[in-house]
């Protein structure tokens, strides 16, 4: 099997698990799944897989070139080599993931994954086609220099991501001693929360030891239930808008922010730098244009189009975007009411 197709090969397993989880929550917490949210996640997954496949066509030969000409060692075959491969990649994933929350250029791609106000197994599908542009592949280059082959690199990266599918759930409680070793659903729920207590914590891929070693671990607390989403919440299910809204806002900030240092910070500073310096009004408020894709995810159809600010088309676009936000706000409100009822029923 082509190692680059690991995630596609596992897709039937993922879809089956999503179906089981949706059935499980149907009578317990109906708001856990939303059809439009799930369809949006699935569309984003397909877009991401297409972009990744194209990226591997360019990146794998680059890894091979590094391996052939600049590797410092040839890693042994067998279990020793596999354990080293797993540990090195999992650590590099931690570095990548932490950087993706602290460098706005990387966050512009990663924000897509955090933008849903729900957390369920389908949220794992919510990925960005812009990861290759942001430079995710650069974080794996040390593996080629160390002495791992391109096939090993791609394979272990995809296996790490496959494991992470299963931590995107609220159906599994804390797992005892495993919480000290592995990235668990509880640990990852805290990572997806936008509560100040949880923001920018728990970057683990498979092993949580990196978070514990480098001070980024936080425990999920029953006293402070997780609120999912992003600080500047964007209420839309449009996969095009979800993919590009932060890139567009970032580009606008670079153009409008005075001073070269500030422009650099608008690109590569921490995401909150924009809010702290007043160079933007937030991701959801920063949608100066409306990009709508064909399909029913936003209740519209036709070819993709961009409607600029100003004039009749601009007013139509702004009105449409406001309607979408209103629908999203209603769904979010219903979701919170349902959670509140359940917590009240449990005496919490």
Short mmCIF file of C-alpha atoms in Angstrom, two decimals:
data_model
loop_
_atom_site.label_atom_id
_atom_site.label_comp_id
_atom_site.label_asym_id
_atom_site.label_seq_id
_atom_site.Cartn_x
_atom_site.Cartn_y
_atom_site.Cartn_z
CA UNK A 1 0.00 0.00 0.00
CA UNK A 2 1.15 3.53 -0.76
CA UNK A 3 2.05 4.90 2.66
CA UNK A 4 0.62 8.30 1.74
CA UNK A 5 -2.86 6.74 1.62
CA UNK A 6 -2.91 5.52 5.24
CA UNK A 7 -5.55 8.01 6.35
CA UNK A 8 -7.74 7.31 3.32
CA UNK A 9 -7.45 3.57 3.98
CA UNK A 10 -8.62 4.16 7.56
CA UNK A 11 -11.51 6.40 6.46
CA UNK A 12 -14.15 3.62 6.75
CA UNK A 13 -13.08 3.01 10.36
CA UNK A 14 -13.28 6.72 11.12
CA UNK A 15 -16.72 7.08 9.53
CA UNK A 16 -18.02 4.03 11.41
CA UNK A 17 -16.79 5.48 14.72
CA UNK A 18 -18.45 8.81 13.95
CA UNK A 19 -21.72 7.00 13.24
CA UNK A 20 -21.51 5.08 16.51
CA UNK A 21 -20.72 8.22 18.49
CA UNK A 22 -23.55 10.18 16.84
CA UNK A 23 -25.96 7.35 17.71
CA UNK A 24 -24.64 7.28 21.28
CA UNK A 25 -25.25 11.00 21.78
CA UNK A 26 -28.59 11.10 19.97
CA UNK A 27 -30.66 10.38 23.05
CA UNK A 28 -28.23 11.80 25.58
CA UNK A 29 -27.17 15.14 24.11
CA UNK A 30 -28.82 15.79 20.73
CA UNK A 31 -26.83 18.98 20.17
CA UNK A 32 -23.52 17.15 20.18
CA UNK A 33 -23.71 16.69 16.41
CA UNK A 34 -24.95 19.15 13.82
CA UNK A 35 -25.49 18.00 10.24
CA UNK A 36 -24.07 21.18 8.75
CA UNK A 37 -21.09 21.15 11.10
CA UNK A 38 -20.35 17.51 10.26
CA UNK A 39 -20.71 18.09 6.51
CA UNK A 40 -18.39 21.07 6.80
CA UNK A 41 -15.84 18.93 8.64
CA UNK A 42 -16.04 16.24 5.96
CA UNK A 43 -15.61 18.78 3.16
CA UNK A 44 -12.59 20.30 4.89
CA UNK A 45 -11.12 16.81 5.27
CA UNK A 46 -11.42 16.13 1.54
CA UNK A 47 -9.86 19.50 0.71
CA UNK A 48 -7.04 18.82 3.16
CA UNK A 49 -6.38 15.35 1.77
CA UNK A 50 -6.19 16.69 -1.78
CA UNK A 51 -3.74 19.41 -0.79
CA UNK A 52 -1.65 16.96 1.22
CA UNK A 53 -1.45 14.51 -1.66
CA UNK A 54 -0.14 17.25 -3.95
CA UNK A 55 2.29 18.42 -1.28
CA UNK A 56 3.74 14.94 -0.78
CA UNK A 57 4.56 14.84 -4.50
CA UNK A 58 6.98 17.71 -3.91
CA UNK A 59 8.04 17.12 -0.33
CA UNK A 60 8.90 13.41 -0.49
CA UNK A 61 11.59 13.94 -3.17
CA UNK A 62 12.99 16.74 -1.00
CA UNK A 63 13.18 14.42 2.00
CA UNK A 64 14.85 11.82 -0.23
CA UNK A 65 17.43 14.37 -1.37
CA UNK A 66 18.23 15.32 2.23
CA UNK A 67 18.43 11.66 3.22
CA UNK A 68 20.69 10.71 0.31
CA UNK A 69 23.12 13.62 0.60
CA UNK A 70 23.05 14.99 4.14
CA UNK A 71 21.97 12.32 6.62
CA UNK A 72 24.36 11.93 9.54
CA UNK A 73 23.38 8.36 10.32
CA UNK A 74 21.36 5.45 8.95
CA UNK A 75 18.78 4.35 11.46
CA UNK A 76 18.63 0.62 12.19
CA UNK A 77 15.73 -1.52 11.06
CA UNK A 78 13.55 -3.41 13.51
CA UNK A 79 11.93 -2.38 16.77
CA UNK A 80 14.76 -0.15 17.94
CA UNK A 81 14.55 1.91 14.78
CA UNK A 82 10.76 2.08 14.99
CA UNK A 83 10.80 3.27 18.62
CA UNK A 84 13.33 5.96 17.75
CA UNK A 85 11.26 6.96 14.72
CA UNK A 86 8.12 7.23 16.83
CA UNK A 87 9.76 9.23 19.63
CA UNK A 88 11.50 11.70 17.32
CA UNK A 89 8.39 12.34 15.25
CA UNK A 90 6.12 12.67 18.27
CA UNK A 91 8.47 15.24 19.77
CA UNK A 92 8.64 17.14 16.48
CA UNK A 93 4.85 17.06 16.32
CA UNK A 94 4.75 18.68 19.76
CA UNK A 95 7.10 21.41 18.48
CA UNK A 96 4.98 21.91 15.36
CA UNK A 97 1.73 22.00 17.32
CA UNK A 98 3.05 24.45 19.89
CA UNK A 99 4.42 26.68 17.14
CA UNK A 100 1.05 26.52 15.38
CA UNK A 101 -0.54 28.17 18.41
CA UNK A 102 2.18 30.75 18.98
CA UNK A 103 3.09 31.89 15.45
CA UNK A 104 0.29 33.56 13.55
CA UNK A 105 1.45 32.35 10.11
CA UNK A 106 1.03 28.77 11.30
CA UNK A 107 -2.09 29.58 13.32
CA UNK A 108 -3.75 30.85 10.13
CA UNK A 109 -3.83 27.24 8.95
CA UNK A 110 -4.39 25.57 12.31
CA UNK A 111 -7.26 27.84 13.39
CA UNK A 112 -9.55 25.89 11.06
CA UNK A 113 -9.26 22.85 13.29
CA UNK A 114 -10.24 24.83 16.38
CA UNK A 115 -13.05 26.86 14.86
CA UNK A 116 -15.97 24.55 15.69
CA UNK A 117 -17.93 25.15 18.88
CA UNK A 118 -18.56 21.42 19.03
CA UNK A 119 -16.11 18.67 19.82
CA UNK A 120 -16.83 15.20 18.50
CA UNK A 121 -15.02 12.63 16.40
CA UNK A 122 -15.92 14.44 13.18
CA UNK A 123 -13.96 17.46 14.46
CA UNK A 124 -10.81 15.48 13.75
CA UNK A 125 -11.70 15.82 10.05
CA UNK A 126 -11.72 19.61 10.35
CA UNK A 127 -8.34 20.39 8.79
CA UNK A 128 -6.89 23.05 6.51
CA UNK A 129 -5.66 22.65 2.96
CA UNK A 130 -3.18 25.45 3.78
CA UNK A 131 -0.89 23.37 6.00
CA UNK A 132 1.62 22.83 3.16
CA UNK A 133 1.71 26.59 2.54
CA UNK A 134 2.14 27.31 6.25
CA UNK A 135 5.10 24.92 6.30
CA UNK A 136 4.05 21.91 8.35
CA UNK A 137 6.33 19.70 6.24
CA UNK A 138 9.40 21.67 7.36
CA UNK A 139 9.06 20.30 10.88
CA UNK A 140 9.75 16.76 9.66
CA UNK A 141 12.98 17.60 7.78
CA UNK A 142 15.24 16.84 10.80
CA UNK A 143 14.11 13.23 10.55
CA UNK A 144 15.63 12.89 7.09
CA UNK A 145 18.87 14.46 8.33
CA UNK A 146 18.97 12.09 11.30
CA UNK A 147 18.65 9.12 8.97
CA UNK A 148 15.01 8.14 8.52
CA UNK A 149 13.78 7.36 5.01
CA UNK A 150 10.98 9.38 3.37
CA UNK A 151 8.65 6.37 3.59
CA UNK A 152 9.29 6.11 7.33
CA UNK A 153 8.72 9.84 7.79
CA UNK A 154 5.43 9.98 5.91
CA UNK A 155 4.20 6.76 7.49
CA UNK A 156 4.83 7.77 11.10
CA UNK A 157 3.39 11.27 10.56
CA UNK A 158 0.14 9.80 9.26
CA UNK A 159 -0.04 7.16 12.00
CA UNK A 160 0.36 9.91 14.60
CA UNK A 161 -2.52 11.82 13.02
CA UNK A 162 -4.62 8.65 12.83
CA UNK A 163 -4.21 8.12 16.58
CA UNK A 164 -5.35 11.67 17.23
CA UNK A 165 -8.70 11.01 15.57
CA UNK A 166 -9.77 9.03 18.63
CA UNK A 167 -9.07 11.79 21.18
CA UNK A 168 -11.67 14.13 19.66
CA UNK A 169 -14.57 12.93 21.79
CA UNK A 170 -16.55 13.85 24.88
CA UNK A 171 -17.84 10.32 25.34
CA UNK A 172 -14.74 9.01 27.13
CA UNK A 173 -13.86 10.20 30.67
CA UNK A 174 -10.42 10.44 32.19
CA UNK A 175 -8.40 7.24 31.82
CA UNK A 176 -6.53 6.94 35.10
CA UNK A 177 -2.79 6.37 34.84
CA UNK A 178 -2.87 6.71 31.05
CA UNK A 179 -3.37 10.45 31.60
CA UNK A 180 0.29 10.59 32.68
CA UNK A 181 1.57 8.96 29.50
CA UNK A 182 -0.75 9.37 26.52
CA UNK A 183 -2.72 12.13 24.91
CA UNK A 184 -6.25 11.19 26.00
CA UNK A 185 -9.71 12.56 25.15
CA UNK A 186 -9.74 14.49 28.44
CA UNK A 187 -6.35 16.08 27.72
CA UNK A 188 -7.37 16.99 24.19
CA UNK A 189 -10.72 18.41 25.27
CA UNK A 190 -8.81 20.92 27.37
CA UNK A 191 -6.63 21.71 24.35
CA UNK A 192 -9.70 22.56 22.25
CA UNK A 193 -11.27 24.77 24.92
CA UNK A 194 -11.21 28.55 24.67
CA UNK A 195 -11.48 29.15 28.43
CA UNK A 196 -8.47 31.23 29.56
CA UNK A 197 -7.40 28.35 31.82
CA UNK A 198 -7.04 26.00 28.85
CA UNK A 199 -5.85 28.19 25.98
CA UNK A 200 -2.51 27.17 24.44
CA UNK A 201 -2.07 24.02 26.50
CA UNK A 202 -1.79 20.27 25.85
CA UNK A 203 -0.05 20.11 22.46
CA UNK A 204 0.59 16.36 22.61
CA UNK A 205 0.25 14.14 19.57
CA UNK A 206 0.50 10.67 21.14
CA UNK A 207 2.64 11.11 24.27
CA UNK A 208 1.72 13.75 26.84
CA UNK A 209 5.19 13.56 28.40
CA UNK A 210 6.30 16.49 26.23
CA UNK A 211 3.63 18.76 27.74
CA UNK A 212 4.61 17.68 31.22
CA UNK A 213 8.32 18.21 30.51
CA UNK A 214 7.93 21.64 28.92
CA UNK A 215 5.26 23.10 31.18
CA UNK A 216 2.34 23.21 28.75
CA UNK A 217 0.15 20.61 30.46
CA UNK A 218 -3.16 21.47 32.10
CA UNK A 219 -5.74 19.08 33.50
CA UNK A 220 -9.38 19.21 32.47
CA UNK A 221 -11.37 20.39 35.48
CA UNK A 222 -14.98 19.53 36.31
CA UNK A 223 -15.15 22.91 38.04
CA UNK A 224 -14.55 24.68 34.71
CA UNK A 225 -16.23 22.84 31.83
CA UNK A 226 -14.61 23.28 28.44
CA UNK A 227 -16.11 25.83 26.06
CA UNK A 228 -15.03 24.91 22.56
CA UNK A 229 -14.14 27.20 19.69
CA UNK A 230 -11.79 30.13 19.19
CA UNK A 231 -11.55 33.49 20.95
CA UNK A 232 -12.66 35.43 17.86
CA UNK A 233 -15.40 32.98 16.96
CA UNK A 234 -16.49 32.79 13.34
CA UNK A 235 -20.05 31.50 12.96
CA UNK A 236 -20.06 29.84 9.56
CA UNK A 237 -20.05 26.38 8.05
CA UNK A 238 -18.62 27.54 4.73
CA UNK A 239 -15.38 25.57 4.24
CA UNK A 240 -13.90 28.27 2.00
CA UNK A 241 -14.48 30.98 4.60
CA UNK A 242 -13.22 28.71 7.38
CA UNK A 243 -10.06 27.97 5.42
CA UNK A 244 -9.12 31.49 4.42
CA UNK A 245 -10.64 33.90 6.95
CA UNK A 246 -7.50 34.23 9.08
CA UNK A 247 -5.21 34.45 6.05
CA UNK A 248 -7.34 37.29 4.72
CA UNK A 249 -7.40 39.10 8.06
CA UNK A 250 -3.65 38.61 8.43
CA UNK A 251 -2.98 40.04 4.96
CA UNK A 252 -5.15 43.05 5.75
CA UNK A 253 -3.26 43.62 9.00
CA UNK A 254 0.09 43.50 7.21
CA UNK A 255 -1.09 46.11 4.71
CA UNK A 256 -2.72 48.46 7.22
CA UNK A 257 -0.29 48.15 10.14
CA UNK A 258 2.43 50.85 10.09
CA UNK A 259 6.09 49.97 10.55
CA UNK A 260 8.10 47.01 9.32
CA UNK A 261 8.46 45.51 12.78
CA UNK A 262 4.71 45.61 13.26
CA UNK A 263 4.15 44.07 9.85
CA UNK A 264 6.53 41.25 10.80
CA UNK A 265 4.64 40.73 14.03
CA UNK A 266 1.34 40.69 12.15
CA UNK A 267 2.69 37.70 10.23
CA UNK A 268 4.89 35.86 12.70
CA UNK A 269 4.00 37.19 16.12
CA UNK A 270 1.61 35.36 18.46
CA UNK A 271 -2.03 35.38 17.32
CA UNK A 272 -3.12 37.57 20.24
CA UNK A 273 -0.65 40.31 19.21
CA UNK A 274 -3.22 41.61 16.74
CA UNK A 275 -5.88 42.05 19.41
CA UNK A 276 -3.47 43.50 21.95
CA UNK A 277 -2.25 46.10 19.46
CA UNK A 278 -5.63 46.97 18.03
CA UNK A 279 -4.67 46.02 14.48
CA UNK A 280 -7.80 43.99 13.94
CA UNK A 281 -11.29 43.61 15.27
CA UNK A 282 -11.24 39.84 15.49
CA UNK A 283 -11.55 37.07 12.96
CA UNK A 284 -15.31 37.11 12.77
CA UNK A 285 -15.51 40.90 12.50
CA UNK A 286 -12.63 41.03 10.07
CA UNK A 287 -14.49 39.49 7.16
CA UNK A 288 -14.30 42.43 4.79
CA UNK A 289 -15.36 40.23 1.90
CA UNK A 290 -17.65 37.26 1.67
CA UNK A 291 -16.47 34.16 -0.12
CA UNK A 292 -19.26 31.69 -0.80
CA UNK A 293 -18.73 28.24 -2.29
CA UNK A 294 -21.17 26.26 -4.34
CA UNK A 295 -23.16 23.76 -2.33
CA UNK A 296 -25.71 23.75 0.42
CA UNK A 297 -23.45 24.17 3.44
CA UNK A 298 -24.46 27.82 3.65
CA UNK A 299 -27.86 27.31 2.11
CA UNK A 300 -26.71 28.80 -1.19
CA UNK A 301 -25.66 27.54 -4.59
CA UNK A 302 -23.92 28.52 -7.76
CA UNK A 303 -20.29 29.05 -8.58
CA UNK A 304 -17.86 30.34 -6.00
CA UNK A 305 -17.76 34.12 -5.88
CA UNK A 306 -16.25 36.93 -3.89
CA UNK A 307 -18.40 39.90 -2.95
CA UNK A 308 -16.42 43.00 -2.06
CA UNK A 309 -17.42 45.69 0.43
CA UNK A 310 -19.37 48.63 -0.89
CA UNK A 311 -22.24 48.96 -3.35
CA UNK A 312 -25.31 46.72 -3.66
CA UNK A 313 -23.32 43.49 -3.91
CA UNK A 314 -21.34 44.40 -0.82
CA UNK A 315 -24.54 45.02 1.14
CA UNK A 316 -26.00 41.71 -0.06
CA UNK A 317 -22.80 39.93 0.98
CA UNK A 318 -22.79 41.55 4.40
CA UNK A 319 -26.46 40.68 4.91
CA UNK A 320 -25.85 37.07 3.89
CA UNK A 321 -22.87 36.77 6.23
CA UNK A 322 -24.92 38.23 9.09
CA UNK A 323 -27.67 35.68 8.46
CA UNK A 324 -25.11 32.89 8.57
CA UNK A 325 -23.72 34.21 11.84
CA UNK A 326 -27.24 34.44 13.29
CA UNK A 327 -27.92 30.80 12.40
CA UNK A 328 -24.62 29.77 13.95
CA UNK A 329 -25.39 31.79 17.08
CA UNK A 330 -28.80 30.13 17.43
CA UNK A 331 -27.25 26.67 17.05
CA UNK A 332 -24.57 27.52 19.61
CA UNK A 333 -27.19 28.86 22.02
CA UNK A 334 -29.30 25.71 21.69
CA UNK A 335 -26.19 23.61 22.23
CA UNK A 336 -25.32 25.49 25.44
CA UNK A 337 -28.92 25.23 26.72
CA UNK A 338 -28.88 21.46 26.16
CA UNK A 339 -25.58 21.13 28.03
CA UNK A 340 -26.95 23.26 30.87
CA UNK A 341 -30.00 21.04 31.21
CA UNK A 342 -27.85 17.94 31.36
CA UNK A 343 -25.55 19.43 33.97
CA UNK A 344 -28.58 20.48 36.00
CA UNK A 345 -29.93 16.96 35.78
CA UNK A 346 -26.64 15.63 37.12
CA UNK A 347 -26.69 18.12 39.99
CA UNK A 348 -23.69 20.04 38.65
#
